[in-house]
Short mmCIF file of C-alpha atoms and ligand atoms in Angstrom, two decimals:
data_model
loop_
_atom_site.label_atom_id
_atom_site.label_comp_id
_atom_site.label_asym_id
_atom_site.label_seq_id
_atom_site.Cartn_x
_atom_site.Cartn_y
_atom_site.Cartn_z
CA UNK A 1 -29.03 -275.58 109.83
CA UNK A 2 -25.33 -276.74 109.59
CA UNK A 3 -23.65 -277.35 105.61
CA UNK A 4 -21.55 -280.12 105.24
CA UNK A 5 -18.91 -277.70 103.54
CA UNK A 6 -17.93 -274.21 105.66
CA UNK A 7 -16.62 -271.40 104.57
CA UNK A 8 -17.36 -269.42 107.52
CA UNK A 9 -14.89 -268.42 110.75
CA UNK A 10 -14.25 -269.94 113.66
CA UNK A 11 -16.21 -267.34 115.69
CA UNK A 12 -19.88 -267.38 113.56
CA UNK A 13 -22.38 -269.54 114.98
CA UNK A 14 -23.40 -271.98 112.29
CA UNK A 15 -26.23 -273.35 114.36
CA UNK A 16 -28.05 -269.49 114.55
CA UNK A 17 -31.50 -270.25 113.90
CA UNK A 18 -33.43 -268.59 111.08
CA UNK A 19 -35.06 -265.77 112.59
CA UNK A 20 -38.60 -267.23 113.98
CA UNK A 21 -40.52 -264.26 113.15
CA UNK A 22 -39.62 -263.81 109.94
CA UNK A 23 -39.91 -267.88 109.21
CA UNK A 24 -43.85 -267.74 110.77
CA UNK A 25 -44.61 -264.87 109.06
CA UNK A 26 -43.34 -266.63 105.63
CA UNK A 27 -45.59 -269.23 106.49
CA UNK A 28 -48.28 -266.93 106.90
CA UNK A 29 -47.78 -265.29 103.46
CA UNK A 30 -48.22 -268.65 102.18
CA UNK A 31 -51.60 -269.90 103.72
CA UNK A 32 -53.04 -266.09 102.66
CA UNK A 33 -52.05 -266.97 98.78
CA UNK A 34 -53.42 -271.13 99.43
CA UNK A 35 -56.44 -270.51 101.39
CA UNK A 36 -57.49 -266.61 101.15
CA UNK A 37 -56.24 -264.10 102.68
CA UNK A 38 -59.52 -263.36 105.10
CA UNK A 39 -59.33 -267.26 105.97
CA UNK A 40 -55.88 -266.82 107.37
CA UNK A 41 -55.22 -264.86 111.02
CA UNK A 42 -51.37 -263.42 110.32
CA UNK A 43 -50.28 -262.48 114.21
CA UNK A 44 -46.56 -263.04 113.33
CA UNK A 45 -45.81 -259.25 111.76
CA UNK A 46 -44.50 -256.73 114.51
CA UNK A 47 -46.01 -253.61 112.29
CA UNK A 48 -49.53 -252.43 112.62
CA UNK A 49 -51.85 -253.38 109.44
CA UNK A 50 -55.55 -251.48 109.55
CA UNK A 51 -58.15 -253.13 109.77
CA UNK A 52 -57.78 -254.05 105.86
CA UNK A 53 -54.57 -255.78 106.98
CA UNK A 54 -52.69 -253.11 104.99
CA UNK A 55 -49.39 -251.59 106.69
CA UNK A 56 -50.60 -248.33 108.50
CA UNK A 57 -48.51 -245.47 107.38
CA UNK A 58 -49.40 -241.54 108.79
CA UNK A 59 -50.43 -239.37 105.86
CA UNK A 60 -48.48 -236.29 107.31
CA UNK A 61 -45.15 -238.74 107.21
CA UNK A 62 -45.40 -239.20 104.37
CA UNK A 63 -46.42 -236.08 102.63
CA UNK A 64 -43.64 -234.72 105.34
CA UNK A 65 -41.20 -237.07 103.77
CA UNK A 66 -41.96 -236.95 100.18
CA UNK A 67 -41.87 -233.20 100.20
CA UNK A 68 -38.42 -233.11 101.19
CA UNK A 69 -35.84 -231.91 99.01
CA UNK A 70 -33.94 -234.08 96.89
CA UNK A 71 -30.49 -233.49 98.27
CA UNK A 72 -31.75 -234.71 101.93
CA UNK A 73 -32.28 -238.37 100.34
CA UNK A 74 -29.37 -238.07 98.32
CA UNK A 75 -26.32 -236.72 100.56
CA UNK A 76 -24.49 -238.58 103.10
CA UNK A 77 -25.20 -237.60 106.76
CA UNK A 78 -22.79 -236.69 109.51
CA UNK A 79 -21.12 -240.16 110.70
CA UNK A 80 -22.55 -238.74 114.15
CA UNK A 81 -26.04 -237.42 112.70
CA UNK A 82 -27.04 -233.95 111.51
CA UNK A 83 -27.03 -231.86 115.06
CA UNK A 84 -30.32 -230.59 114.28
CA UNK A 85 -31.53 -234.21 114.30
CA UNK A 86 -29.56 -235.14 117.19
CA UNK A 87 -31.16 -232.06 119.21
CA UNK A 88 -35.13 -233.08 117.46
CA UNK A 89 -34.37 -237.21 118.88
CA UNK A 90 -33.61 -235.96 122.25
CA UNK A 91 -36.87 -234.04 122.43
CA UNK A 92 -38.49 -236.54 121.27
CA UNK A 93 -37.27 -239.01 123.72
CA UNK A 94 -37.83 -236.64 126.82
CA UNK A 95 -40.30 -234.40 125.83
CA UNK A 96 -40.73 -232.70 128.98
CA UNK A 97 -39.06 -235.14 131.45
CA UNK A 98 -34.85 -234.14 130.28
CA UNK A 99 -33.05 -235.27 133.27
CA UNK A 100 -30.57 -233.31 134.66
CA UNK A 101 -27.07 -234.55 133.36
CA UNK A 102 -25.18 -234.41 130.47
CA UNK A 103 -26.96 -235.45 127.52
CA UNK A 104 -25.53 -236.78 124.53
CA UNK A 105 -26.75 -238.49 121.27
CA UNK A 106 -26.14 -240.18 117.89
CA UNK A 107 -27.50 -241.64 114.98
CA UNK A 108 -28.32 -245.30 114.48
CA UNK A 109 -30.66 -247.24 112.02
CA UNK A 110 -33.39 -247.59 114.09
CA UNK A 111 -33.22 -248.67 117.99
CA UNK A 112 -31.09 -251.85 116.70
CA UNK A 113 -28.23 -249.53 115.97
CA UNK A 114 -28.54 -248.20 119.79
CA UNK A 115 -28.64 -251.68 120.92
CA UNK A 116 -25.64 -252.64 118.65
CA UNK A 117 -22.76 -250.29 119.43
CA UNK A 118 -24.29 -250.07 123.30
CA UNK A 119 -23.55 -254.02 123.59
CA UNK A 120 -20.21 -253.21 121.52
CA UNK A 121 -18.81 -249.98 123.51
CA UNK A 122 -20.52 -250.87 127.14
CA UNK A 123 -19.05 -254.53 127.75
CA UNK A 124 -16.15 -256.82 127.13
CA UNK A 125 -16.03 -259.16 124.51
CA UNK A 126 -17.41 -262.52 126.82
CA UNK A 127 -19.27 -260.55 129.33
CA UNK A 128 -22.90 -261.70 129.81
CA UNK A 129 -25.42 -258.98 129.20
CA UNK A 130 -28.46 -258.85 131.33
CA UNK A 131 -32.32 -258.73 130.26
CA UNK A 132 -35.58 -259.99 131.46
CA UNK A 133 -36.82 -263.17 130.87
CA UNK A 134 -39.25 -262.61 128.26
CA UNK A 135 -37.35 -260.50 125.73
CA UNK A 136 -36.95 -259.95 122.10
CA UNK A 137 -35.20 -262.40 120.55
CA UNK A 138 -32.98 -260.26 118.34
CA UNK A 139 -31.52 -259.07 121.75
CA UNK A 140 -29.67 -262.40 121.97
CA UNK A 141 -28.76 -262.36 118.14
CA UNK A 142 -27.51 -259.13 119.23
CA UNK A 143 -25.59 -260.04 121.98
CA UNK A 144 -23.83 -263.41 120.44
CA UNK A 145 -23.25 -261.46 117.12
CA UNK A 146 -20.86 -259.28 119.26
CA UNK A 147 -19.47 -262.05 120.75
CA UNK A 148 -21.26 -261.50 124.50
CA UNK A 149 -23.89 -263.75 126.01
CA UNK A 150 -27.22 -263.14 126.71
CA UNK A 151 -28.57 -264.22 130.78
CA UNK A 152 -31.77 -263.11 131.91
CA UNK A 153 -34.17 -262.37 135.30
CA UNK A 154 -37.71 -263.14 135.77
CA UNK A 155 -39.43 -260.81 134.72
CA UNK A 156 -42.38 -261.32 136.58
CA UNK A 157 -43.06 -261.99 140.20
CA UNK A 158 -46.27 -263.95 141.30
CA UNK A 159 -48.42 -261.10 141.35
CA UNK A 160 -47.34 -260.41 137.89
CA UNK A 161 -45.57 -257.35 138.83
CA UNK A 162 -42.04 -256.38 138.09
CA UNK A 163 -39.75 -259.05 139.75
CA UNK A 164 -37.02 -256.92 141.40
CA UNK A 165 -35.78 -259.54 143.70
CA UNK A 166 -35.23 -261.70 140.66
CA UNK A 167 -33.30 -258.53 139.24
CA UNK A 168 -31.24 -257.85 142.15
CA UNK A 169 -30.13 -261.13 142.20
CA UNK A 170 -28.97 -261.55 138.88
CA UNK A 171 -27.04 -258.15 139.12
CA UNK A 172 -25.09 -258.85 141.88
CA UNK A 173 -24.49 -262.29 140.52
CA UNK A 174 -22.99 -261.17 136.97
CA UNK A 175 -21.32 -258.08 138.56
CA UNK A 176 -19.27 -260.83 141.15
CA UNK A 177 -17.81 -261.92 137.36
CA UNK A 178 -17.31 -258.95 135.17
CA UNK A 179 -16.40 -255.57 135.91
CA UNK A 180 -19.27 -254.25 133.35
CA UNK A 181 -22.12 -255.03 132.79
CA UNK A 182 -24.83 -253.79 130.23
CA UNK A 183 -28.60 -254.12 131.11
CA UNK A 184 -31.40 -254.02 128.37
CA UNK A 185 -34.87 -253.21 129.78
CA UNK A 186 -37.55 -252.39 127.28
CA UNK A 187 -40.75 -250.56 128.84
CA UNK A 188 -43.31 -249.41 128.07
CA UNK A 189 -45.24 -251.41 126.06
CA UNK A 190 -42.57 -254.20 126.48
CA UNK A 191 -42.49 -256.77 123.30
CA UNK A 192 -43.86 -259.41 123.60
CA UNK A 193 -45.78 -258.77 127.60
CA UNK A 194 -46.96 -255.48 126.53
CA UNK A 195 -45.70 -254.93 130.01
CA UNK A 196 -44.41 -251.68 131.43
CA UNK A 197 -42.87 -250.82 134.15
CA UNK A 198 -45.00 -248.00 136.74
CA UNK A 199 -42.94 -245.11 138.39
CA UNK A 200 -42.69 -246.81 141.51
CA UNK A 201 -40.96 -249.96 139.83
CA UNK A 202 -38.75 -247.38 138.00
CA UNK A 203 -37.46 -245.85 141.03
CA UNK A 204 -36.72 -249.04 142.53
CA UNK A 205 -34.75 -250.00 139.40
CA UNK A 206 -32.95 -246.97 139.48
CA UNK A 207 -32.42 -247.28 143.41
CA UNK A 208 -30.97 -251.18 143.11
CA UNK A 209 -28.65 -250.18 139.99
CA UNK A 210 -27.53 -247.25 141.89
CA UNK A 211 -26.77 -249.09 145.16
CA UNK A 212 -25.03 -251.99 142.94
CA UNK A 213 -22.90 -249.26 142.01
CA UNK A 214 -22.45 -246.98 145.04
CA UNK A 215 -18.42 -248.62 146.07
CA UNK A 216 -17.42 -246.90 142.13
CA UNK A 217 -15.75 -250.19 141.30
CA UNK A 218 -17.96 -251.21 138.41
CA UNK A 219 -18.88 -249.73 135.46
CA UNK A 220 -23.21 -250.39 134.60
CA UNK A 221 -24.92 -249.48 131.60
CA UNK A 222 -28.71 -249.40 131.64
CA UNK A 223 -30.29 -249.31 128.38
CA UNK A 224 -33.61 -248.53 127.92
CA UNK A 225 -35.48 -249.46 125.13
CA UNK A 226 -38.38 -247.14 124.01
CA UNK A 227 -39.45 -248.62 120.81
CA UNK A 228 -43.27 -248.47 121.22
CA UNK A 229 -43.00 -245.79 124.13
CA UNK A 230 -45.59 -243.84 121.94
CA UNK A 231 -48.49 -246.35 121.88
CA UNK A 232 -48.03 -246.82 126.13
CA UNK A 233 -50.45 -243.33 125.91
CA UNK A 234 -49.54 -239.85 126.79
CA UNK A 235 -46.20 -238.36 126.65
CA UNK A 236 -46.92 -236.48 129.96
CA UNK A 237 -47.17 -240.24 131.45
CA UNK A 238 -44.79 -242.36 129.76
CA UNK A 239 -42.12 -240.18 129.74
CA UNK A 240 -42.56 -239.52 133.55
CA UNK A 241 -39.81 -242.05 135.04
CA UNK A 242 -36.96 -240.20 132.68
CA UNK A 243 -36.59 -237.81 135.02
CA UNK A 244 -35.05 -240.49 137.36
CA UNK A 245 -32.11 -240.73 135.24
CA UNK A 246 -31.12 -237.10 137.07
CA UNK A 247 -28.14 -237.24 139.24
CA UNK A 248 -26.41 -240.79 138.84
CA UNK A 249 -23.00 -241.86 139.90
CA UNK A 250 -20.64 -241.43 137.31
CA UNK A 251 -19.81 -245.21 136.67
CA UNK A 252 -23.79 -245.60 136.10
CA UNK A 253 -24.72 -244.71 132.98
CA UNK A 254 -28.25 -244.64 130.99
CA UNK A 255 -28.59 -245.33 127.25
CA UNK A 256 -31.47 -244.66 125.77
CA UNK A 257 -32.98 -246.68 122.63
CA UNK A 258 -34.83 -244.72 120.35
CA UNK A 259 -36.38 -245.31 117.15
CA UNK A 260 -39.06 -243.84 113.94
CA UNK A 261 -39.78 -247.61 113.08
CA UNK A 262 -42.56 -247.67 115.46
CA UNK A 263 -43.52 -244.00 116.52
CA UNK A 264 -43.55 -242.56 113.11
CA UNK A 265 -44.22 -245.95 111.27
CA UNK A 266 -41.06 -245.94 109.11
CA UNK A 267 -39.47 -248.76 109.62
CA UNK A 268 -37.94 -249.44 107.08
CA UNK A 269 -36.42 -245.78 106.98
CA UNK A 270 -33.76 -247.55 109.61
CA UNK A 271 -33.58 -244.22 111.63
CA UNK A 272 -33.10 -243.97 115.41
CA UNK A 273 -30.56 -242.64 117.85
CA UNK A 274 -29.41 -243.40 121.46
CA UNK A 275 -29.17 -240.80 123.97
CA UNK A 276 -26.91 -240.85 126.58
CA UNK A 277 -27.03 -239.27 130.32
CA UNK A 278 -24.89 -238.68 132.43
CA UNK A 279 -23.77 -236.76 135.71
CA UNK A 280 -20.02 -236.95 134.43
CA UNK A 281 -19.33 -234.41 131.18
CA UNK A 282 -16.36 -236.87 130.52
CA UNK A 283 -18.40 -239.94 130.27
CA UNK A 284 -21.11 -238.12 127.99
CA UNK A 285 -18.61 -236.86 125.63
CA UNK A 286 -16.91 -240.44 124.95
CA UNK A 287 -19.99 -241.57 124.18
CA UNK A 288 -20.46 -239.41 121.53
CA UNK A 289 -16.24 -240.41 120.35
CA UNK A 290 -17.59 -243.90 120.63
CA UNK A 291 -20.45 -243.85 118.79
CA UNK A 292 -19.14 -241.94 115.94
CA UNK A 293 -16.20 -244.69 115.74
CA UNK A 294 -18.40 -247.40 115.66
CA UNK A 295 -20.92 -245.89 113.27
CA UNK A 296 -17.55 -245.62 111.28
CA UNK A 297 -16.65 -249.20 111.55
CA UNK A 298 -20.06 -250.59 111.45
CA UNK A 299 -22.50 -248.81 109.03
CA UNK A 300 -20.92 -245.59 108.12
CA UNK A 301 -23.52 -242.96 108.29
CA UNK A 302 -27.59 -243.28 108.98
CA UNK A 303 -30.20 -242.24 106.59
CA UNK A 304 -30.14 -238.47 105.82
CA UNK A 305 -34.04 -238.05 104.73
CA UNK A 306 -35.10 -240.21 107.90
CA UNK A 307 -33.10 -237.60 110.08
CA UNK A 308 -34.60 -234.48 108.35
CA UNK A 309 -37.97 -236.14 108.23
CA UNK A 310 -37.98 -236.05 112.53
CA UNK A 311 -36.54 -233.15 112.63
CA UNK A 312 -39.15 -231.18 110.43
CA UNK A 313 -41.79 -232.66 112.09
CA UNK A 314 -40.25 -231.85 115.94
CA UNK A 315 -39.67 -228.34 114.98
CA UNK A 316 -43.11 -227.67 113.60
CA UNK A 317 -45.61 -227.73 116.41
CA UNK A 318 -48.87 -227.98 113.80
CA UNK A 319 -47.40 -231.28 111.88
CA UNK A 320 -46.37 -232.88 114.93
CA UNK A 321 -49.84 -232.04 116.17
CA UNK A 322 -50.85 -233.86 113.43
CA UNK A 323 -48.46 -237.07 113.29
CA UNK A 324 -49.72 -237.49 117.04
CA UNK A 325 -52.96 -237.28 116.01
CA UNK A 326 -52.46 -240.07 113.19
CA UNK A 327 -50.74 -242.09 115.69
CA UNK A 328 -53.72 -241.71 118.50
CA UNK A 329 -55.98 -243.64 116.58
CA UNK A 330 -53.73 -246.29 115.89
CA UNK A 331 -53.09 -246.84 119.27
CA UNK A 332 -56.66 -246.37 119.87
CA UNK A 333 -57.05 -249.11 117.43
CA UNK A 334 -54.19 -251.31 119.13
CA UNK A 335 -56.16 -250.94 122.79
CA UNK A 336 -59.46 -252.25 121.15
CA UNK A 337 -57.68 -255.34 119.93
CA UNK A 338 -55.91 -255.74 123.08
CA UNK A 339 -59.07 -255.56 125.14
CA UNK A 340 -60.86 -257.41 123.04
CA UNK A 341 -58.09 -260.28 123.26
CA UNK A 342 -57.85 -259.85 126.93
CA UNK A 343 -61.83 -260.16 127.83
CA UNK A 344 -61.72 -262.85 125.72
CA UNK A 345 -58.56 -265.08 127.30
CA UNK A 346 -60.77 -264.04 130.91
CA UNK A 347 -63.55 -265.41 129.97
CA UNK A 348 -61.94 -268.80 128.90
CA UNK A 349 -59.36 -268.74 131.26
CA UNK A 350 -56.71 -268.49 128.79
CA UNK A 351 -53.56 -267.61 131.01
CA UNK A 352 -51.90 -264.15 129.71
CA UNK A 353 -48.50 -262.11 130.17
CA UNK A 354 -49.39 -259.05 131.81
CA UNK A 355 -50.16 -256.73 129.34
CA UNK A 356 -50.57 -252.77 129.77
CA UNK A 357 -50.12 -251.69 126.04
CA UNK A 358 -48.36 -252.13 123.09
CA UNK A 359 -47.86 -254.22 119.83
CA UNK A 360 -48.43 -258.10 121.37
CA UNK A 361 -50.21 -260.38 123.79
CA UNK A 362 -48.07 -263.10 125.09
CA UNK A 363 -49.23 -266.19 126.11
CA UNK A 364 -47.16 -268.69 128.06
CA UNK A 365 -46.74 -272.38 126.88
CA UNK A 366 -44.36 -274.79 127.56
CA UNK A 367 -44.39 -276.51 124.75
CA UNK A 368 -44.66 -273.37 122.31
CA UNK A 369 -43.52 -274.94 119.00
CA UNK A 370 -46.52 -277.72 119.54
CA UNK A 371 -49.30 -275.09 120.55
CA UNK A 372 -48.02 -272.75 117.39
CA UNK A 373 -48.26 -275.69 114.87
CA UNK A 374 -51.71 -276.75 116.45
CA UNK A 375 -52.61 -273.38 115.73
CA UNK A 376 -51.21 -273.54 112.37
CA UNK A 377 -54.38 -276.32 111.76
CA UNK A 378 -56.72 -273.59 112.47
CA UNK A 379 -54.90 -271.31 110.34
CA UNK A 380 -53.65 -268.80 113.03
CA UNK A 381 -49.92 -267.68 112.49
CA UNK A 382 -47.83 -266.89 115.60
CA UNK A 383 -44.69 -266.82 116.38
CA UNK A 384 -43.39 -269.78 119.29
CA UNK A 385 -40.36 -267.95 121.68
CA UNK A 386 -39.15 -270.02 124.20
CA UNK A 387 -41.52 -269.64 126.97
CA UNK A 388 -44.65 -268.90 125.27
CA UNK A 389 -46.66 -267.65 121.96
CA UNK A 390 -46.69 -264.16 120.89
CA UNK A 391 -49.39 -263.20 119.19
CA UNK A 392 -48.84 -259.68 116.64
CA UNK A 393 -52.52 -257.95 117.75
CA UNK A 394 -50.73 -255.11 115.56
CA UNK A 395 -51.31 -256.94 113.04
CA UNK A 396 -54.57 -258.57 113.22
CA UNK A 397 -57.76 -256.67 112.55
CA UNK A 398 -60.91 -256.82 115.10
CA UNK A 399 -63.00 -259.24 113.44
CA UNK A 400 -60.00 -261.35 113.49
CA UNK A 401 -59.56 -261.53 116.97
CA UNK A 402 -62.97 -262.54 118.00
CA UNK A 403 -62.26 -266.08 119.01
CA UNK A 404 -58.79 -266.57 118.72
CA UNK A 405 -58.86 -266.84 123.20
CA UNK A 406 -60.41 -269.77 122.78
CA UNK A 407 -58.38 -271.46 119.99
CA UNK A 408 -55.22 -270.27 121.89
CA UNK A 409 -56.74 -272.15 124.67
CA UNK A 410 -57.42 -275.25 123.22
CA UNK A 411 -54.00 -275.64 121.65
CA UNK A 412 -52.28 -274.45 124.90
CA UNK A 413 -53.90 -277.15 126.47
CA UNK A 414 -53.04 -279.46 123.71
CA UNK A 415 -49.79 -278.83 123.15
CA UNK A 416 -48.55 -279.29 126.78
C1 LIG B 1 -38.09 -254.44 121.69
C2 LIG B 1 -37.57 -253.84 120.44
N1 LIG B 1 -36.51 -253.05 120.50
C3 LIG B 1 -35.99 -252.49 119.42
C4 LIG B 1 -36.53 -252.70 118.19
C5 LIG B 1 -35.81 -252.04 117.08
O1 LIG B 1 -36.40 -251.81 115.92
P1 LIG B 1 -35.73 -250.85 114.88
O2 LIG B 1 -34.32 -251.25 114.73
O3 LIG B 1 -36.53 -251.02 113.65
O4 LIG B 1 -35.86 -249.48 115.47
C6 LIG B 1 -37.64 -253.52 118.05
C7 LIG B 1 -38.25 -253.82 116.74
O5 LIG B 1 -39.06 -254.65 116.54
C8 LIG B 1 -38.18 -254.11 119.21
O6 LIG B 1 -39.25 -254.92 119.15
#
C-alpha cells in the first residue's frame, strides 16, 4: 500500500506487497479464535503441525539444544561460522555424494542468508536472476531487495516433467544480456510443486549449464536450494545428483542452500550455510572472502547455539540416529497427507502440480485470489501465488484433508 507522506529512498519499492503467506495465515489465526479452531483448515503455515495442529519439534533437538552450555548461546560466532560447524553443514549437505572440487562454506541464517549474499556476490546490480516458474515468492523479494530482477522458465513441460527446453531457452536468452547470471533451482521437494528433479533431469541441467558455459566468457552461478531435501526420503537417494557438481568449468560455479529450519525443525534458530564447489581453488576461496564480507555488512555473525547444535548432532552418530528417526515419521506423516490429497484431487479430477514430496500441494488457478477467497467461505486458508493455490499439507492434520479435493475443485471451477 502506498502513504501519502514518504520517508523512504528513491530505490525501496513502496508498492512491495505484504507478504501473502504471512497475510493468509493472519487470517487464519483469526477464523480459529471466531469459529473454533477444529472448524477452521489452516494450509497457509510452511512448518509441520502434528496432527494436534501443534508445531512439530524433535525431542533429541531439543534436549540436544537445551543441554548446551551457556556460553554457546551467549558468545558471538566467527563472522564466517565456527569451522567445526562449517565442516558438520557440509556433511550434512553431501552426506556421501561430496563432489570432487573445492569445497567451501559459510554461515547464514537459514537458507535465506545463502540466497541473500549468493544474489548479492554472484550478479550485477540490474541483472535478471533466473528461476522456474513456480517459485517461492520470497525469491523475488529477494532478488528486487538487492536491486536485481527476478525472470523465470516453465517449469513444467506437458508431460509434467522438468521443462529443459523452456530452461535452455531462457539461459541463452539472459546470458545474450548480462555477463552473469545466477540461477535458483530448488529440488527436491520443490515449494510449492513438491516437485523434484530425477538424476537424469539433473544431468541434463548440469550438461546445458555446462555447455552455456563451455566458450569461458560468462560467469554462471547455480544455486541449489535444499531446504526440505530431508523429507524427499533417503539420503542415499536425494543426495545422489551432488555428485554431478564434480569437475565443472571454472566460470561455472554451484552454491548450495542449506538450512536447520526445515531438517532439524528450528526455524526460528535462523541457522544455515551455503556451500560452494568448485574445480578452481581460486574461485572457492573468494567465496569464502565474500561471504565473510557480506556477513560483515549484512548481519554480522549467525547464531552460535544453532551452529553447535548441528554440529553435536553430526558428530555423534547415536543422536543423529535419533534426529533422523524423529524426522522419518514426520515425513512419514507428510506422505500420508500428500497421498491422501492426491487420491483425492484423482478422483474428482482436481488438476495438481506434480508433486513427489515435500511440504505443499499446488494447485493451478487462474484466477487464484477468487478461488482462495471462495475457499475462505468454506473456511479453508491458503495462500493465492500467481499461478495457482498452495495448499500447507504440513500443516494440516489427516482428518483435515479428507475433502478438501473436492472443495478445491469447486472453487477452482468457480473462481475462473
Ligand atoms: C524454497 C525455500 N528456500 C529457502 C527457504 C529458507 O528458509 P530459511 O531461511 O528459514 O532457511 C524456504 C523457507 O520457507 C523455502 O521455502
Amino acid at each position: 500500500m502506498e502513504n501519502t507522506v514518504s520517508m523512504v529512498a528513491k530505490h525501496v519499492n513502496k508498492l512491495r506487497a505484504e507478504d501473502k503467506i504471512f497475510a493468509a495465515s493472519r487470517e487464519a489465526s483469526n477464523a480459529a479464535l471466531q469459529f473454533g479452531k477444529d472448524k477452521v483448515v489452516n494450509a497457509t503455515v510452511g512448518s509441520i503441525m502434528d496432527e494436534d495442529e501443534k508445531l512439530a519439534v524433535f525431542p533429541t533437538v531439543i534436549k540436544t539444544l537445551k543441554n548446551l552450555p551457556d556460553t554457546e548461546f551467549a558468545a558471538y560466532a566467527p563472522i564466517l561460522g565456527t569451522p567445526d560447524y562449517l565442516e558438520a553443514a557440509i556433511q550434512a549437505i553431501f552426506m556421501d555424494y561430496r563432489p570432487e572440487g573445492y569445497i567451501n562454506a559459510a554461515a547464514t541464517p537459514g537458507g535465506s542468508g545463502a540466497l541473500r549474499q549468493t544474489i548479492w556476490n554472484y550478479s550485477d546490480i540490474g541483472d535478471t536472476i533466473l528461476t522456474s516458474d513456480w517459485f517461492w515468492g520470497p525469491y523475488r523479494t529477494l532478488a528486487e531487495e538487492n536491486l536485481r530482477k527476478l525472470s523465470t522458465f516453465s517449469f513444467f513441460d506437458d508431460k509434467k516433467i522438468f521443462n529443459l527446453h523452456s530452461f535452455e531457452m531462457k539461459v541463452s536468452e539472459l546470458l545474450d544480456r548480462q555477463d552473469s547470471l545466477v540461477i535458483l533451482l530448488n529440488s527436491p521437494a520443490h515449494n510449492p510443486t513438491g516437485y523434484g528433479l530425477s538424476y537424469e533431469e539433473w544431468e541434463q541441467v548440469i550438461g546445458m549449464i555446462k555447455r552455456a558455459a563451455a566458450d569461458g566468457s560468462k560467469h554462471i552461478t547455480l544455486l541449489c536450494d535444499i531446504a526440505y531435501i530431508d523429507y524427499a526420503g533417503k539420503a542415499s537417494e536425494t543426495r545422489k545428483f551432488m555428485s554431478l557438481f564434480s569437475g565443472l568449468p571454472s566460470n561455472f560455479l554451484v552454491i548450495v542452500a542449506f538450512s536447520i529450519s526445515k531438517s532439524l525443525t528450528m526455524y526460528g534458530l535462523r541457522t544455515g550455510a551455503a556451500a560452494c564447489i568448485s574445480s578452481n581453488k581460486d574461485v572457492a576461496e573468494e567465496f569464502s572472502g565474500v561471504f565473510e564480507a557480506s556477513n560483515r555488512g549484512t548481519w554480522s555473525n549467525g547464531t552460535r547455539c544453532g551452529m553447535k547444535l548441528l554440529t553435536t548432532i553430526m558428530n555423534d552418530k547415536e543422536l543423529l540416529h535419533k534426529v533422523d528417526t524423529e524426522r522419518e515419521e514426520l515425513r512419514k506423516l507428510l506422505e500420508k497427507r500428500a497421498e491422501t490429497f492426491m487420491e483425492e484431487a484423482k478422483s474428482v479430477k482436481l488438476d495438481t502440480c506434480p508433486y513427489k514430496a515435500g511440504f505443499f500441494v499446488t494447485i493451478p488457478a487462474i484466477q487464484s485470489e477468487e478461488s482462495c477467497k471462495l475457499l475462505k467461505k468454506d473456511n479453508i486458508f491458503a495462500v493465492p501465488i500467481s499461478r495457482g493455490v498452495r495448499f500447507a499439507i504440513c500443516s494440516v492434520p489427516l482428518y483435515k484433508i479428507k475433502g478438501i479435493a473436492e472443495k478445491m475443485k469447486k472453487a477452482i471451477d468457480g473462481g475462473q
